[in-house]
Amino acid sequence: MRAVKTYLPRAQQDDIVKELSANLYAQMEDREAELGRHLTEAEDEELLKQHGHP
């Protein structure tokens, strides 16, 4: 999130980072619910990579 924050307008940085974080955590929780287990570190990384470079 720190890398993304540097690309955002200063006045909106905190709000956008909070929204992005909430979205990512929701996606992780949804995927964990589908699998019935916690995601591995590799699965966490893959989910983040799907969103591309900041």
N, CA, C and O atoms as a printed pandas DataFrame, in Angstrom:
     atom_number atom_name residue_name chain_id  residue_number  x_coord  y_coord  z_coord
0              1         N          MET        A               1    0.814   -1.181    0.000
1              2        CA          MET        A               1    0.000    0.000    0.000
2              3         C          MET        A               1    0.866    1.258    0.000
3              4         O          MET        A               1    0.480    2.286   -0.556
4              5         N          ARG        A               2    2.023    1.170    0.618
5              6        CA          ARG        A               2    2.908    2.346    0.625
6              7         C          ARG        A               2    3.324    2.721   -0.789
7              8         O          ARG        A               2    3.415    3.903   -1.120
8              9         N          ALA        A               3    3.578    1.714   -1.626
9             10        CA          ALA        A               3    3.981    1.996   -3.006
10            11         C          ALA        A               3    2.845    2.652   -3.777
11            12         O          ALA        A               3    3.072    3.589   -4.542
12            13         N          VAL        A               4    1.642    2.173   -3.582
13            14        CA          VAL        A               4    0.476    2.734   -4.267
14            15         C          VAL        A               4    0.238    4.164   -3.809
15            16         O          VAL        A               4   -0.076    5.040   -4.616
16            17         N          LYS        A               5    0.386    4.391   -2.533
17            18        CA          LYS        A               5    0.091    5.703   -1.941
18            19         C          LYS        A               5    0.882    6.822   -2.611
19            20         O          LYS        A               5    0.380    7.938   -2.750
20            21         N          THR        A               6    2.100    6.535   -3.021
21            22        CA          THR        A               6    2.937    7.576   -3.622
22            23         C          THR        A               6    2.407    8.056   -4.970
23            24         O          THR        A               6    2.765    9.146   -5.415
24            25         N          TYR        A               7    1.573    7.273   -5.618
25            26        CA          TYR        A               7    1.016    7.641   -6.917
26            27         C          TYR        A               7   -0.307    8.405   -6.806
27            28         O          TYR        A               7   -0.837    8.870   -7.815
28            29         N          LEU        A               8   -0.828    8.534   -5.621
29            30        CA          LEU        A               8   -2.152    9.116   -5.414
30            31         C          LEU        A               8   -2.072   10.590   -5.049
31            32         O          LEU        A               8   -1.071   11.050   -4.499
32            33         N          PRO        A               9   -3.152   11.338   -5.365
33            34        CA          PRO        A               9   -3.199   12.741   -4.941
34            35         C          PRO        A               9   -3.117   12.820   -3.420
35            36         O          PRO        A               9   -3.809   12.085   -2.715
36            37         N          ARG        A              10   -2.281   13.702   -2.927
37            38        CA          ARG        A              10   -2.004   13.795   -1.500
38            39         C          ARG        A              10   -3.276   13.926   -0.661
39            40         O          ARG        A              10   -3.382   13.306    0.397
40            41         N          ALA        A              11   -4.221   14.711   -1.112
41            42        CA          ALA        A              11   -5.441   14.952   -0.329
42            43         C          ALA        A              11   -6.313   13.710   -0.195
43            44         O          ALA        A              11   -7.125   13.623    0.726
44            45         N          GLN        A              12   -6.157   12.750   -1.100
45            46        CA          GLN        A              12   -7.015   11.562   -1.101
46            47         C          GLN        A              12   -6.283   10.280   -0.730
47            48         O          GLN        A              12   -6.897    9.215   -0.679
48            49         N          GLN        A              13   -5.005   10.362   -0.475
49            50        CA          GLN        A              13   -4.194    9.168   -0.244
50            51         C          GLN        A              13   -4.760    8.248    0.826
51            52         O          GLN        A              13   -4.945    7.055    0.583
52            53         N          ASP        A              14   -5.032    8.783    1.992
53            54        CA          ASP        A              14   -5.473    7.933    3.103
54            55         C          ASP        A              14   -6.796    7.243    2.807
55            56         O          ASP        A              14   -6.953    6.055    3.088
56            57         N          ASP        A              15   -7.751    7.980    2.239
57            58        CA          ASP        A              15   -9.053    7.388    1.931
58            59         C          ASP        A              15   -8.939    6.286    0.882
59            60         O          ASP        A              15   -9.560    5.231    1.011
60            61         N          ILE        A              16   -8.150    6.532   -0.148
61            62        CA          ILE        A              16   -8.005    5.544   -1.218
62            63         C          ILE        A              16   -7.285    4.303   -0.711
63            64         O          ILE        A              16   -7.675    3.184   -1.045
64            65         N          VAL        A              17   -6.248    4.482    0.086
65            66        CA          VAL        A              17   -5.513    3.339    0.634
66            67         C          VAL        A              17   -6.418    2.514    1.542
67            68         O          VAL        A              17   -6.372    1.285    1.503
68            69         N          LYS        A              18   -7.235    3.167    2.351
69            70        CA          LYS        A              18   -8.174    2.432    3.214
70            71         C          LYS        A              18   -9.147    1.612    2.377
71            72         O          LYS        A              18   -9.429    0.457    2.698
72            73         N          GLU        A              19   -9.659    2.210    1.302
73            74        CA          GLU        A              19  -10.615    1.505    0.446
74            75         C          GLU        A              19   -9.953    0.331   -0.268
75            76         O          GLU        A              19  -10.526   -0.756   -0.338
76            77         N          LEU        A              20   -8.755    0.542   -0.797
77            78        CA          LEU        A              20   -8.034   -0.545   -1.463
78            79         C          LEU        A              20   -7.711   -1.677   -0.498
79            80         O          LEU        A              20   -7.844   -2.852   -0.840
80            81         N          SER        A              21   -7.289   -1.321    0.699
81            82        CA          SER        A              21   -6.976   -2.335    1.711
82            83         C          SER        A              21   -8.204   -3.158    2.055
83            84         O          SER        A              21   -8.138   -4.385    2.131
84            85         N          ALA        A              22   -9.319   -2.483    2.261
85            86        CA          ALA        A              22  -10.559   -3.187    2.591
86            87         C          ALA        A              22  -10.957   -4.131    1.461
87            88         O          ALA        A              22  -11.405   -5.250    1.709
88            89         N          ASN        A              23  -10.793   -3.679    0.226
89            90        CA          ASN        A              23  -11.134   -4.507   -0.927
90            91         C          ASN        A              23  -10.242   -5.744   -0.997
91            92         O          ASN        A              23  -10.731   -6.851   -1.221
92            93         N          LEU        A              24   -8.947   -5.563   -0.806
93            94        CA          LEU        A              24   -8.021   -6.701   -0.845
94            95         C          LEU        A              24   -8.312   -7.705    0.265
95            96         O          LEU        A              24   -8.330   -8.913    0.027
96            97         N          TYR        A              25   -8.538   -7.206    1.472
97            98        CA          TYR        A              25   -8.842   -8.113    2.586
98            99         C          TYR        A              25  -10.147   -8.870    2.333
99           100         O          TYR        A              25  -10.253  -10.049    2.672
100          101         N          ALA        A              26  -11.128   -8.210    1.748
101          102        CA          ALA        A              26  -12.393   -8.880    1.436
102          103         C          ALA        A              26  -12.172   -9.985    0.406
103          104         O          ALA        A              26  -12.739  -11.071    0.520
104          105         N          GLN        A              27  -11.347   -9.702   -0.598
105          106        CA          GLN        A              27  -11.046  -10.724   -1.601
106          107         C          GLN        A              27  -10.329  -11.914   -0.973
107          108         O          GLN        A              27  -10.615  -13.065   -1.305
108          109         N          MET        A              28   -9.407  -11.635   -0.076
109          110        CA          MET        A              28   -8.687  -12.715    0.604
110          111         C          MET        A              28   -9.637  -13.546    1.460
111          112         O          MET        A              28   -9.570  -14.775    1.459
112          113         N          GLU        A              29  -10.514  -12.876    2.181
113          114        CA          GLU        A              29  -11.481  -13.590    3.019
114          115         C          GLU        A              29  -12.428  -14.428    2.171
115          116         O          GLU        A              29  -12.752  -15.557    2.539
116          117         N          ASP        A              30  -12.873  -13.890    1.038
117          118        CA          ASP        A              30  -13.753  -14.645    0.143
118          119         C          ASP        A              30  -13.054  -15.895   -0.375
119          120         O          ASP        A              30  -13.637  -16.978   -0.413
120          121         N          ARG        A              31  -11.803  -15.729   -0.772
121          122        CA          ARG        A              31  -11.045  -16.876   -1.298
122          123         C          ARG        A              31  -10.830  -17.924   -0.211
123          124         O          ARG        A              31  -10.933  -19.122   -0.475
124          125         N          GLU        A              32  -10.533  -17.481    1.003
125          126        CA          GLU        A              32  -10.372  -18.416    2.118
126          127         C          GLU        A              32  -11.672  -19.168    2.386
127          128         O          GLU        A              32  -11.648  -20.363    2.683
128          129         N          ALA        A              33  -12.796  -18.482    2.282
129          130        CA          ALA        A              33  -14.088  -19.133    2.494
130          131         C          ALA        A              33  -14.339  -20.189    1.417
131          132         O          ALA        A              33  -14.860  -21.265    1.708
132          133         N          GLU        A              34  -13.967  -19.880    0.176
133          134        CA          GLU        A              34  -14.123  -20.845   -0.914
134          135         C          GLU        A              34  -13.284  -22.097   -0.669
135          136         O          GLU        A              34  -13.733  -23.219   -0.900
136          137         N          LEU        A              35  -12.059  -21.879   -0.198
137          138        CA          LEU        A              35  -11.133  -22.993    0.002
138          139         C          LEU        A              35  -11.335  -23.709    1.332
139          140         O          LEU        A              35  -10.934  -24.862    1.490
140          141         N          GLY        A              36  -11.956  -23.024    2.283
141          142        CA          GLY        A              36  -12.155  -23.604    3.602
142          143         C          GLY        A              36  -10.888  -23.632    4.446
143          144         O          GLY        A              36  -10.756  -24.450    5.357
144          145         N          ARG        A              37   -9.960  -22.733    4.137
145          146        CA          ARG        A              37   -8.696  -22.659    4.882
146          147         C          ARG        A              37   -8.081  -21.282    4.655
147          148         O          ARG        A              37   -8.522  -20.510    3.803
148          149         N          HIS        A              38   -7.038  -21.001    5.454
149          150        CA          HIS        A              38   -6.298  -19.760    5.256
150          151         C          HIS        A              38   -5.485  -19.851    3.974
151          152         O          HIS        A              38   -5.064  -20.938    3.576
152          153         N          LEU        A              39   -5.264  -18.717    3.331
153          154        CA          LEU        A              39   -4.428  -18.690    2.141
154          155         C          LEU        A              39   -2.964  -18.857    2.530
155          156         O          LEU        A              39   -2.534  -18.438    3.604
156          157         N          THR        A              40   -2.226  -19.470    1.643
157          158        CA          THR        A              40   -0.785  -19.562    1.843
158          159         C          THR        A              40   -0.158  -18.221    1.458
159          160         O          THR        A              40   -0.810  -17.374    0.848
160          161         N          GLU        A              41    1.086  -18.044    1.812
161          162        CA          GLU        A              41    1.787  -16.813    1.440
162          163         C          GLU        A              41    1.826  -16.663   -0.082
163          164         O          GLU        A              41    1.665  -15.560   -0.604
164          165         N          ALA        A              42    2.038  -17.766   -0.784
165          166        CA          ALA        A              42    2.077  -17.740   -2.245
166          167         C          ALA        A              42    0.720  -17.328   -2.818
167          168         O          ALA        A              42    0.663  -16.587   -3.799
168          169         N          GLU        A              43   -0.355  -17.796   -2.221
169          170        CA          GLU        A              43   -1.695  -17.429   -2.685
170          171         C          GLU        A              43   -1.986  -15.959   -2.409
171          172         O          GLU        A              43   -2.620  -15.287   -3.222
172          173         N          ASP        A              44   -1.527  -15.459   -1.271
173          174        CA          ASP        A              44   -1.654  -14.025   -0.973
174          175         C          ASP        A              44   -0.927  -13.204   -2.033
175          176         O          ASP        A              44   -1.467  -12.228   -2.555
176          177         N          GLU        A              45    0.293  -13.605   -2.343
177          178        CA          GLU        A              45    1.093  -12.894   -3.341
178          179         C          GLU        A              45    0.419  -12.920   -4.705
179          180         O          GLU        A              45    0.402  -11.908   -5.407
180          181         N          GLU        A              46   -0.135  -14.062   -5.087
181          182        CA          GLU        A              46   -0.802  -14.187   -6.379
182          183         C          GLU        A              46   -2.000  -13.252   -6.461
183          184         O          GLU        A              46   -2.228  -12.619   -7.492
184          185         N          LEU        A              47   -2.756  -13.166   -5.390
185          186        CA          LEU        A              47   -3.904  -12.265   -5.368
186          187         C          LEU        A              47   -3.442  -10.819   -5.551
187          188         O          LEU        A              47   -4.068  -10.057   -6.288
188          189         N          LEU        A              48   -2.366  -10.444   -4.894
189          190        CA          LEU        A              48   -1.835   -9.086   -5.041
190          191         C          LEU        A              48   -1.328   -8.842   -6.460
191          192         O          LEU        A              48   -1.537   -7.763   -7.013
192          193         N          LYS        A              49   -0.670   -9.829   -7.049
193          194        CA          LYS        A              49   -0.142   -9.688   -8.407
194          195         C          LYS        A              49   -1.256   -9.502   -9.429
195          196         O          LYS        A              49   -1.048   -8.858  -10.457
196          197         N          GLN        A              50   -2.423  -10.052   -9.163
197          198        CA          GLN        A              50   -3.549   -9.912  -10.081
198          199         C          GLN        A              50   -3.967   -8.453  -10.245
199          200         O          GLN        A              50   -4.610   -8.092  -11.231
200          201         N          HIS        A              51   -3.603   -7.628   -9.289
201          202        CA          HIS        A              51   -3.953   -6.210   -9.350
202          203         C          HIS        A              51   -2.907   -5.389  -10.090
203          204         O          HIS        A              51   -3.105   -4.196  -10.319
204          205         N          GLY        A              52   -1.813   -6.006  -10.459
205          206        CA          GLY        A              52   -0.795   -5.328  -11.253
206          207         C          GLY        A              52    0.104   -4.405  -10.452
207          208         O          GLY        A              52   -0.022   -4.271   -9.235
208          209         N          HIS        A              53    1.007   -3.780  -11.171
209          210        CA          HIS        A              53    1.976   -2.856  -10.576
210          211         C          HIS        A              53    1.250   -1.595  -10.106
211          212         O          HIS        A              53    0.316   -1.126  -10.757
212          213         N          PRO        A              54    1.686   -1.055   -8.975
213          214        CA          PRO        A              54    1.041    0.169   -8.469
214          215         C          PRO        A              54    1.091    1.273   -9.487
215          216         O          PRO        A              54    0.597    2.371   -9.231
